mmCIF file with all atom_site columns, C-alpha atoms in Angstrom:
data_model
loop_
_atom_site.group_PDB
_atom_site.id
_atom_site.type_symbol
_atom_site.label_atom_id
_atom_site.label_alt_id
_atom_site.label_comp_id
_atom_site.label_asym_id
_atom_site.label_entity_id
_atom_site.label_seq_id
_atom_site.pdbx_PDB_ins_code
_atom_site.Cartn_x
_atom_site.Cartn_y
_atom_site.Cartn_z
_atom_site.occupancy
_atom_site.B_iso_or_equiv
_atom_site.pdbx_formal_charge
_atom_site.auth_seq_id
_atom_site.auth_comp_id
_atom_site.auth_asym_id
_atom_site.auth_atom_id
_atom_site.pdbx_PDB_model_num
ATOM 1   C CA . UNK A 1 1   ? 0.000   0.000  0.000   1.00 46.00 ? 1   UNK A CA 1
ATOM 2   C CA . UNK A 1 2   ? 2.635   2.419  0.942   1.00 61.00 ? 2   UNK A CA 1
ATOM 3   C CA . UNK A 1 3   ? 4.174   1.947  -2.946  1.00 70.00 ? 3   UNK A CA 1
ATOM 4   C CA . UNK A 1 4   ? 0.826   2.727  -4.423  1.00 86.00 ? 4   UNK A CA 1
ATOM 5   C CA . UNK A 1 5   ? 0.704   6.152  -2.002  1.00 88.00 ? 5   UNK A CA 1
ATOM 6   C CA . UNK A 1 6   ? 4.140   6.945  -2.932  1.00 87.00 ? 6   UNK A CA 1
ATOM 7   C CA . UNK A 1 7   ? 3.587   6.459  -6.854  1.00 90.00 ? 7   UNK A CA 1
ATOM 8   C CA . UNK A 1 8   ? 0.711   7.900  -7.045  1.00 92.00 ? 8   UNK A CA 1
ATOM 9   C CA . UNK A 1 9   ? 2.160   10.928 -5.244  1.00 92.00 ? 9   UNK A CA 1
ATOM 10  C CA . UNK A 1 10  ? 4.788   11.641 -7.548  1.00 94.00 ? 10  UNK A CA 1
ATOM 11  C CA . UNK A 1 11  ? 3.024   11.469 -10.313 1.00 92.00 ? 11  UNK A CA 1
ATOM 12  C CA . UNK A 1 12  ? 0.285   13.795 -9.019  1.00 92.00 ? 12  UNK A CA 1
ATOM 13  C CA . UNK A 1 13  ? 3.441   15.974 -8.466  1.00 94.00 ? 13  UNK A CA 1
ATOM 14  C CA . UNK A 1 14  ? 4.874   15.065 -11.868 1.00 94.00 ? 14  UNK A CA 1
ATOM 15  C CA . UNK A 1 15  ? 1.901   16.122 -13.954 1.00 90.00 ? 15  UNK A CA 1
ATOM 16  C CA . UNK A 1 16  ? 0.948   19.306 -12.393 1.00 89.00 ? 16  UNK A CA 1
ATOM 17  C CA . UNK A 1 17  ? 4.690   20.424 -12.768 1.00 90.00 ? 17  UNK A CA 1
ATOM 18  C CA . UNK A 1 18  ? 6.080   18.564 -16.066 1.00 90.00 ? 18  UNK A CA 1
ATOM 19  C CA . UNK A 1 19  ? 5.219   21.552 -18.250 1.00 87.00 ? 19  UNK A CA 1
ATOM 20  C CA . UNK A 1 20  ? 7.383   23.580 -16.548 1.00 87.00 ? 20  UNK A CA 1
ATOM 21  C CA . UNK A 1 21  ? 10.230  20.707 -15.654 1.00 91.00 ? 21  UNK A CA 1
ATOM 22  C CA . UNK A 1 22  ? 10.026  20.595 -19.737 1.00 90.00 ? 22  UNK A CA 1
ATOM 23  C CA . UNK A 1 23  ? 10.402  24.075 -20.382 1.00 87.00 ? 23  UNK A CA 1
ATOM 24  C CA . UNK A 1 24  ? 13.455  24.488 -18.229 1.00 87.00 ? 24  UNK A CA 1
ATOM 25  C CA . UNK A 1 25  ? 15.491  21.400 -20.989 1.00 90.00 ? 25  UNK A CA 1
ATOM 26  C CA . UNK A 1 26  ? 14.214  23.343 -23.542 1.00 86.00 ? 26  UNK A CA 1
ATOM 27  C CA . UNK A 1 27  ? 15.855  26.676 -22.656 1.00 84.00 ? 27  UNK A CA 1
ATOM 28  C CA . UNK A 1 28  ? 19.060  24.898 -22.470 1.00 84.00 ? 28  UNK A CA 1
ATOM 29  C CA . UNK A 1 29  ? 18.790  22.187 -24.975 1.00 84.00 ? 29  UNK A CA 1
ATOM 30  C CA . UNK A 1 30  ? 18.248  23.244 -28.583 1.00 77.00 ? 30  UNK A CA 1
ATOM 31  C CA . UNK A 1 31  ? 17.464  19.949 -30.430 1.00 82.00 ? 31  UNK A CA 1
ATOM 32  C CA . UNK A 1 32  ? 14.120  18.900 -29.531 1.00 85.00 ? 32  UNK A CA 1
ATOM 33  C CA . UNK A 1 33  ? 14.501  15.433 -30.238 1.00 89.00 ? 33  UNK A CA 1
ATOM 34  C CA . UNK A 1 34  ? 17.900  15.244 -27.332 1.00 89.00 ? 34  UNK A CA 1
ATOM 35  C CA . UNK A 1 35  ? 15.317  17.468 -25.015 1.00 91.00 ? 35  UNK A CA 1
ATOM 36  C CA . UNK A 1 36  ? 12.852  14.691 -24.610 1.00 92.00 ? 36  UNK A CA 1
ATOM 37  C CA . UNK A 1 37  ? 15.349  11.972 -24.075 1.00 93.00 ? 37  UNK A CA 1
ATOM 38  C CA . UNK A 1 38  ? 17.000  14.141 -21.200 1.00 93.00 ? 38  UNK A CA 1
ATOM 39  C CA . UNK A 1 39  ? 13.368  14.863 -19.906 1.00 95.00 ? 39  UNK A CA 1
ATOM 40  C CA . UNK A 1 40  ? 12.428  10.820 -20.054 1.00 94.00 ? 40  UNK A CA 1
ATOM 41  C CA . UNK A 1 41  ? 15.591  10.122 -18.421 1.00 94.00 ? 41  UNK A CA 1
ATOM 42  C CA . UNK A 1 42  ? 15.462  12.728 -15.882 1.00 94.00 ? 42  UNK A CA 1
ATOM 43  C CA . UNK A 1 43  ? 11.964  11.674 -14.785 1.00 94.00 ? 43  UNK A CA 1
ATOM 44  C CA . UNK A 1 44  ? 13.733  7.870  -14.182 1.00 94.00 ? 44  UNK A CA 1
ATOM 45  C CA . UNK A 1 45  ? 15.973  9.782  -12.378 1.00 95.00 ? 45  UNK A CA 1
ATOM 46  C CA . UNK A 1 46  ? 13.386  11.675 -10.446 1.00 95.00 ? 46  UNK A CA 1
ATOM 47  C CA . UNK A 1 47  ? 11.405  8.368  -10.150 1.00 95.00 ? 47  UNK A CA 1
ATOM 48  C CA . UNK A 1 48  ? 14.663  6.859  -8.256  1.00 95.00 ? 48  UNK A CA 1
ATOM 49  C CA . UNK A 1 49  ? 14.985  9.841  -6.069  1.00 95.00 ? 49  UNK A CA 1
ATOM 50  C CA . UNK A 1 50  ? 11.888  10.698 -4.933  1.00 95.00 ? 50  UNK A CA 1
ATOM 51  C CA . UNK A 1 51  ? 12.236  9.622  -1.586  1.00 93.00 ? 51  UNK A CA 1
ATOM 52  C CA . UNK A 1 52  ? 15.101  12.089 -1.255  1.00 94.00 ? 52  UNK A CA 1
ATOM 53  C CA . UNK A 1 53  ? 12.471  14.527 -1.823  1.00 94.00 ? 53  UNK A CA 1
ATOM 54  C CA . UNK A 1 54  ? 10.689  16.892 1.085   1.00 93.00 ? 54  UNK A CA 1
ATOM 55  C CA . UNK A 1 55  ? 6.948   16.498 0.820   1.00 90.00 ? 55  UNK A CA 1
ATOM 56  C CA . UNK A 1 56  ? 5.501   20.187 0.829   1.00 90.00 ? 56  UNK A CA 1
ATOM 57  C CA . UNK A 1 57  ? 8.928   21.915 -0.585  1.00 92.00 ? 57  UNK A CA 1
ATOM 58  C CA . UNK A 1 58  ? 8.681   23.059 -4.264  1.00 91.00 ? 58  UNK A CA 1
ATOM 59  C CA . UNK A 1 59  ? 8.546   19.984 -6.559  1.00 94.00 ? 59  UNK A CA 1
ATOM 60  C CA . UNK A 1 60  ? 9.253   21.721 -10.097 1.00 90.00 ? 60  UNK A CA 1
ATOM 61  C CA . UNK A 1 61  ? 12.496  22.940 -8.354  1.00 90.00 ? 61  UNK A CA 1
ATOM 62  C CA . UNK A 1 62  ? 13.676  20.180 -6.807  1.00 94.00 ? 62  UNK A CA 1
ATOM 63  C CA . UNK A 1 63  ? 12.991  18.281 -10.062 1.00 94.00 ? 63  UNK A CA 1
ATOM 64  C CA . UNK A 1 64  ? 14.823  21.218 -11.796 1.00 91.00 ? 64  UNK A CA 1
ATOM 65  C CA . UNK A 1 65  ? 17.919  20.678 -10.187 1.00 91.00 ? 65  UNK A CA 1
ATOM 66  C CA . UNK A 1 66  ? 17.837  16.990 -11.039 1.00 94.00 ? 66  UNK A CA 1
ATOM 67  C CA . UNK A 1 67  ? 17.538  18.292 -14.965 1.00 93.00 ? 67  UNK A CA 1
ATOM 68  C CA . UNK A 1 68  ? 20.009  20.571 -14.337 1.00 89.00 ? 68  UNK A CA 1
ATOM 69  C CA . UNK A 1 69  ? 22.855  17.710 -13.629 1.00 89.00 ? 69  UNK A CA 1
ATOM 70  C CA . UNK A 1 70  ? 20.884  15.302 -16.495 1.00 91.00 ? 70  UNK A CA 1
ATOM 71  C CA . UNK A 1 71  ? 21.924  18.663 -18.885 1.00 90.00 ? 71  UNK A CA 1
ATOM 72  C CA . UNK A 1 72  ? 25.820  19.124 -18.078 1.00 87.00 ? 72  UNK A CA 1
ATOM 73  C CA . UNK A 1 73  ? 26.256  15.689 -18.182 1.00 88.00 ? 73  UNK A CA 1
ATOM 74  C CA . UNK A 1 74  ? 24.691  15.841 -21.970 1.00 86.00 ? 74  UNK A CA 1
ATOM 75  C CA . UNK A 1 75  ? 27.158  19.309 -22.632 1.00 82.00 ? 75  UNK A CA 1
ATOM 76  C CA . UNK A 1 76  ? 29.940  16.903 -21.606 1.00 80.00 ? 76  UNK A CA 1
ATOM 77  C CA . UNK A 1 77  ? 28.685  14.308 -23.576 1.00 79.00 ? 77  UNK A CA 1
ATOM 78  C CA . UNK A 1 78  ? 28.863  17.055 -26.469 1.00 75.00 ? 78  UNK A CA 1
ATOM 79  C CA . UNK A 1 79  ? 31.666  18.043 -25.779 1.00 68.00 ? 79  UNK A CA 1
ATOM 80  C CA . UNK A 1 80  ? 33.229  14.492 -26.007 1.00 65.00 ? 80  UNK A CA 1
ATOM 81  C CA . UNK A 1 81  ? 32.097  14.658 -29.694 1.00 60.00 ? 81  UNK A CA 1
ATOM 82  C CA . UNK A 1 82  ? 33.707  17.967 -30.148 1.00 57.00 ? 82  UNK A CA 1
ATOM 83  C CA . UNK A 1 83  ? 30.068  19.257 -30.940 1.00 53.00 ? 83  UNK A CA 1
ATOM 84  C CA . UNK A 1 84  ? 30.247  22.369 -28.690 1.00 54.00 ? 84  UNK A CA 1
ATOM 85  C CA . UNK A 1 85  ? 26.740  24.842 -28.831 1.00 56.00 ? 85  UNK A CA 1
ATOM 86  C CA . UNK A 1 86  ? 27.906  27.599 -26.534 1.00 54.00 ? 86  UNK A CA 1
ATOM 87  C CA . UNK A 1 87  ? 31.378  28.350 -24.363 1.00 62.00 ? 87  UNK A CA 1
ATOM 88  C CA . UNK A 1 88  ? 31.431  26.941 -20.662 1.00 64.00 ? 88  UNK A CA 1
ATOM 89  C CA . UNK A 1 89  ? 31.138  30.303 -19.303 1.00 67.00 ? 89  UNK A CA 1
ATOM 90  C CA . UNK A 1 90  ? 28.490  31.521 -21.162 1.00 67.00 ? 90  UNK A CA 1
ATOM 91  C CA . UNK A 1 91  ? 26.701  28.307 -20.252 1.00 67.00 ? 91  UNK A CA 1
ATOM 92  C CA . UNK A 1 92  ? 27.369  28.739 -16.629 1.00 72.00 ? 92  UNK A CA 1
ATOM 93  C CA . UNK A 1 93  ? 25.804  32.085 -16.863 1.00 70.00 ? 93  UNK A CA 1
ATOM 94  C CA . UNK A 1 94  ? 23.186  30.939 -18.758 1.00 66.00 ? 94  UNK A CA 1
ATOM 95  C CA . UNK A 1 95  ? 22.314  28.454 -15.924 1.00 72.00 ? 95  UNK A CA 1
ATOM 96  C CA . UNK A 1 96  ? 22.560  31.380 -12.942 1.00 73.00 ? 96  UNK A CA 1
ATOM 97  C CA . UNK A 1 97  ? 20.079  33.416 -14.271 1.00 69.00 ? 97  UNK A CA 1
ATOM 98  C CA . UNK A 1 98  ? 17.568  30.148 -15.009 1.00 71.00 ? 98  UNK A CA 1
ATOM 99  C CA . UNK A 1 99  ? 15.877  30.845 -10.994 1.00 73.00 ? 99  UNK A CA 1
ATOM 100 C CA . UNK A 1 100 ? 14.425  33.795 -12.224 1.00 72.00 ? 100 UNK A CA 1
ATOM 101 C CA . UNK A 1 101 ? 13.623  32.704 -16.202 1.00 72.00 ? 101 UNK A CA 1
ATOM 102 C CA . UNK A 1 102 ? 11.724  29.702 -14.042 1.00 73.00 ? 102 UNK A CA 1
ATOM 103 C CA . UNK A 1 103 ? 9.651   31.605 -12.275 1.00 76.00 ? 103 UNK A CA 1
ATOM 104 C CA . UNK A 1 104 ? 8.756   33.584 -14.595 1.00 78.00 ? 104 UNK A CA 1
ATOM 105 C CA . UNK A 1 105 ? 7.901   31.120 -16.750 1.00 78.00 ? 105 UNK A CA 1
ATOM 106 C CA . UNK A 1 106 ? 5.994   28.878 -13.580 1.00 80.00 ? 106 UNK A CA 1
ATOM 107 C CA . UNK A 1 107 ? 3.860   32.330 -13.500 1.00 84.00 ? 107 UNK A CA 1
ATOM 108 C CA . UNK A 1 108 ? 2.780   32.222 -17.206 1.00 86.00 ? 108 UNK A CA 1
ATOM 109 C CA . UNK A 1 109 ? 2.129   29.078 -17.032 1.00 85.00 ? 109 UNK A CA 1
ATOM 110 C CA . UNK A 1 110 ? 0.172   28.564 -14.115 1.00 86.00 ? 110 UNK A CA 1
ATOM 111 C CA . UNK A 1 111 ? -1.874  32.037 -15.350 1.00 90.00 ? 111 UNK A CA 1
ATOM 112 C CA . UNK A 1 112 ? -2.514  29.973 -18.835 1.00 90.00 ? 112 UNK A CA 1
ATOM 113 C CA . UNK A 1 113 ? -4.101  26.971 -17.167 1.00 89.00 ? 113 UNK A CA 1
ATOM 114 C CA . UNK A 1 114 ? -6.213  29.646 -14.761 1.00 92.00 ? 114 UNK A CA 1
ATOM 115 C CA . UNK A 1 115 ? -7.433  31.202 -18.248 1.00 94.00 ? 115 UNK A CA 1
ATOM 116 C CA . UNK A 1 116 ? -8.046  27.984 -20.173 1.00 93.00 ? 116 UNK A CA 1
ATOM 117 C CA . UNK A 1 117 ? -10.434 26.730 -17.435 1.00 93.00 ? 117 UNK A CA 1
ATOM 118 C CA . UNK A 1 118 ? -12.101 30.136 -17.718 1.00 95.00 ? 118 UNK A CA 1
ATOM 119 C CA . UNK A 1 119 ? -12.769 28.940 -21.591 1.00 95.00 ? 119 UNK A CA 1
ATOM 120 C CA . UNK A 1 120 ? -15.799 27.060 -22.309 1.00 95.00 ? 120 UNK A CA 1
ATOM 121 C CA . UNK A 1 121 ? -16.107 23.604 -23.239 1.00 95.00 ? 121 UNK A CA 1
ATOM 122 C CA . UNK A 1 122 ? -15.993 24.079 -26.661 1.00 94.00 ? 122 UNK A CA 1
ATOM 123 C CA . UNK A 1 123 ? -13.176 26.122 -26.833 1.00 95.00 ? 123 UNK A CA 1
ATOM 124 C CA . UNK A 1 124 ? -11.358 23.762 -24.285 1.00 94.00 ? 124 UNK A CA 1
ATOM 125 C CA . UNK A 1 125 ? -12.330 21.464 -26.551 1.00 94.00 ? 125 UNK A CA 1
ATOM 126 C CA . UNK A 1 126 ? -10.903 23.007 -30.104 1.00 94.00 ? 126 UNK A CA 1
ATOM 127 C CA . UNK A 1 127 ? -7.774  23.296 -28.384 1.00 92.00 ? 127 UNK A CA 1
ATOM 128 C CA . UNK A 1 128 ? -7.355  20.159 -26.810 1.00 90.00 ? 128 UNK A CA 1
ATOM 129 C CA . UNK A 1 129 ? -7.584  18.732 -30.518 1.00 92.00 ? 129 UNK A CA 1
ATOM 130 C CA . UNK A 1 130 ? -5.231  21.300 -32.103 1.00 90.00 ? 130 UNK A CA 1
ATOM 131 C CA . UNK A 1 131 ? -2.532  21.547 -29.618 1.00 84.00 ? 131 UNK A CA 1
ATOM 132 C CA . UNK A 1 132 ? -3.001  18.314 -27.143 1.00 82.00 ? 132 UNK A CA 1
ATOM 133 C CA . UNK A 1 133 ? -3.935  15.941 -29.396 1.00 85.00 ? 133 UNK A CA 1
ATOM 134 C CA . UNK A 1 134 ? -2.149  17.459 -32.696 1.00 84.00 ? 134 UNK A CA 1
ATOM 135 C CA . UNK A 1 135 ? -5.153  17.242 -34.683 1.00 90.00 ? 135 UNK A CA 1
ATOM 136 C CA . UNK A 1 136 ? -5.115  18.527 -38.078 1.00 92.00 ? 136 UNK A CA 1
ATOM 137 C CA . UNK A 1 137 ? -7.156  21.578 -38.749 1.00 93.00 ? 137 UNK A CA 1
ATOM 138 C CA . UNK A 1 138 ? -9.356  19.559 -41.470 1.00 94.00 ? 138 UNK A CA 1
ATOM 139 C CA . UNK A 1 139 ? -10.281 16.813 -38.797 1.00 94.00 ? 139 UNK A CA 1
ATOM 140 C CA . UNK A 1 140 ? -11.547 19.967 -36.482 1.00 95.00 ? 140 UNK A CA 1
ATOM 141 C CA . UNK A 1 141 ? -13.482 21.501 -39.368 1.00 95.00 ? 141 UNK A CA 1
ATOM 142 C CA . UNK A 1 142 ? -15.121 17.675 -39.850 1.00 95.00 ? 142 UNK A CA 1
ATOM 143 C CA . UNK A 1 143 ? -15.571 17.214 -36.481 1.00 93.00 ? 143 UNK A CA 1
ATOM 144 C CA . UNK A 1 144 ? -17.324 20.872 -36.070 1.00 94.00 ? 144 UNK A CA 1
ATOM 145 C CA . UNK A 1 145 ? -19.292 20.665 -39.273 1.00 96.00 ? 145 UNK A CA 1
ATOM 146 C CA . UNK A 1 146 ? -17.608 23.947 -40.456 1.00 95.00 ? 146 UNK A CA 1
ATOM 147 C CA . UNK A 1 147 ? -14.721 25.361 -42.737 1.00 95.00 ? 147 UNK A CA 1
ATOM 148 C CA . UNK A 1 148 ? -11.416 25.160 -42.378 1.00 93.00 ? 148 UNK A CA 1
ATOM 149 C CA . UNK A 1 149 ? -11.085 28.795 -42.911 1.00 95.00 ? 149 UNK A CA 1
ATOM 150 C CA . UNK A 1 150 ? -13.686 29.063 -39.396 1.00 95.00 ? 150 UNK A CA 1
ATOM 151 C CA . UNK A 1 151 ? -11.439 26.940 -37.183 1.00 94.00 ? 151 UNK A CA 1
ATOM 152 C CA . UNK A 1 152 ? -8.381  28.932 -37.882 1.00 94.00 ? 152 UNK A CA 1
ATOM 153 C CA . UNK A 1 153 ? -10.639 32.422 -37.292 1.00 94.00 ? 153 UNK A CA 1
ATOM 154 C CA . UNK A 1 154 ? -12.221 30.350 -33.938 1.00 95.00 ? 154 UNK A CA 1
ATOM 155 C CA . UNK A 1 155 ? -8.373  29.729 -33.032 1.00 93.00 ? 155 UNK A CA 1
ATOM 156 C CA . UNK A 1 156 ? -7.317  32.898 -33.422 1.00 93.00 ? 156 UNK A CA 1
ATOM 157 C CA . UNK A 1 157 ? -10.251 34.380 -31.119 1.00 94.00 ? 157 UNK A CA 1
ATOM 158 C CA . UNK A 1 158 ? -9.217  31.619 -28.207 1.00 95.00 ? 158 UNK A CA 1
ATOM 159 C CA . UNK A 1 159 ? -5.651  32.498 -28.730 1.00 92.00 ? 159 UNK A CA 1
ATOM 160 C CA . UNK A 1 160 ? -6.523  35.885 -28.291 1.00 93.00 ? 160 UNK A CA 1
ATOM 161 C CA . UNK A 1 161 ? -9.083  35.814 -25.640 1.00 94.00 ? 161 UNK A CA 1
ATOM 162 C CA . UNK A 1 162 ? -6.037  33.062 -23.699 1.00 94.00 ? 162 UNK A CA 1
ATOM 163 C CA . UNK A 1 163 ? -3.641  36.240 -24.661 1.00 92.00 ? 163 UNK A CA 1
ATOM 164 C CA . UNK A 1 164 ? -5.697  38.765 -22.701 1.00 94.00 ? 164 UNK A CA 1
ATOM 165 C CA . UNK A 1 165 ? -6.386  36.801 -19.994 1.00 94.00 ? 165 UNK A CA 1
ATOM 166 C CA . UNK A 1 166 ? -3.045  35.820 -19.334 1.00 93.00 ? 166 UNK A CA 1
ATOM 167 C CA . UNK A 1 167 ? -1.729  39.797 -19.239 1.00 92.00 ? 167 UNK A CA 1
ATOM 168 C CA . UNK A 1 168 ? -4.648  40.438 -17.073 1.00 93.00 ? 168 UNK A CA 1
ATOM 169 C CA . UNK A 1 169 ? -3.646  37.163 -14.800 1.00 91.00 ? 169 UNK A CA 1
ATOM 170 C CA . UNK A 1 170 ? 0.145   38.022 -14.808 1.00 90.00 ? 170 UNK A CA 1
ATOM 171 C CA . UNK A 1 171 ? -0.876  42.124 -14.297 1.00 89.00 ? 171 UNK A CA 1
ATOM 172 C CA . UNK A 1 172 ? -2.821  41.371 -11.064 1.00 87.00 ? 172 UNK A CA 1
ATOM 173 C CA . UNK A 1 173 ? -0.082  39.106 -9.812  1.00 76.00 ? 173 UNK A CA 1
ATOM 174 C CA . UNK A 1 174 ? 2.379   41.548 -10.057 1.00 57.00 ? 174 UNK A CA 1
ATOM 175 C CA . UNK A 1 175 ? 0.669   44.362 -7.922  1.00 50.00 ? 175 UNK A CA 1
ATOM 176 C CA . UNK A 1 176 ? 1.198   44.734 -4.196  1.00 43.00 ? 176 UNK A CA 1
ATOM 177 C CA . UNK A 1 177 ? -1.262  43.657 -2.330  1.00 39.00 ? 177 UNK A CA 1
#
């Protein structure tokens, strides 16, 4: 029983904070294809390590740090194959100021899920099958009984109503209170 608790604990952790664990590789890692093998093998990692970590501190950071040393030892890697992307020091610079890129990004994010459940079905909907599920605009135009030409004008209005709402989100978050 205590296995089940613990899994299912980490991946309730893992989900709500994967988006942003992701987003972290991908600032540092510019082939997409080597970021999701560092983010599969950093969640083992994770996985292997989670009892090292302190039920009620900050997940996504914790989990950050354990990217963090899954990403220099893929620069090393590089630089093995005398494929060097970017000088040591730049890189180490790079990584200083990623604390305050995180949270930053943590922010939009978190205001982006606050917006889209402000959306209503439908629109939840339209996106899910465009950006979740990868579903070409003509399937969405089948599925919806309209053009083509509507679902990219109905994606535009969500994008921009999800656009608003987010600089109204992140604009109240950033006032004293």
């Amino acid at each position: 029983m205590g296995q089940d608790k613990r899994t299912l604990d980490f991946l309730g952790l893992f989900v709500r904070h994967q988006q942003e664990i992701y987003a972290y590789i991908l600032t540092l890692v510019p082939h997409v294809n080597d970021a999701d093998d560092l983010f599969q093998d950093g969640m083992t990692v994770m996985w292997r390590k989670f009892d090292q970590f302190t039920p009620g501190t900050n997940f996504a950071a914790w989990g950050i740090q354990i990217m963090r040393y899954q990403i220099l030892e893929y620069r090393r890697n590089l630089a093995r194959s005398k494929c060097v992307l970017m000088e040591d020091s730049l890189f180490e610079a790079l990584l200083d100021h990623m604390p305050a890129i995180q949270d930053e990004l943590a922010a939009r994010i978190e205001a982006l899920r606050t917006c889209q459940g402000r959306l209503d079905d439908r629109a939840r909907r339209i996106l899910k099958m465009r950006y979740e599920h990868n579903s070409p605009v003509e399937e969405i135009a089948s599925y919806l009984k309209v053009s083509r030409r509507h679902v990219y004008h109905l994606l535009g209005r969500i994008n921009g109503v999800l656009l608003r709402c987010m600089r109204r989100t992140l604009a109240e978050g950033s006032r004293p209170v």
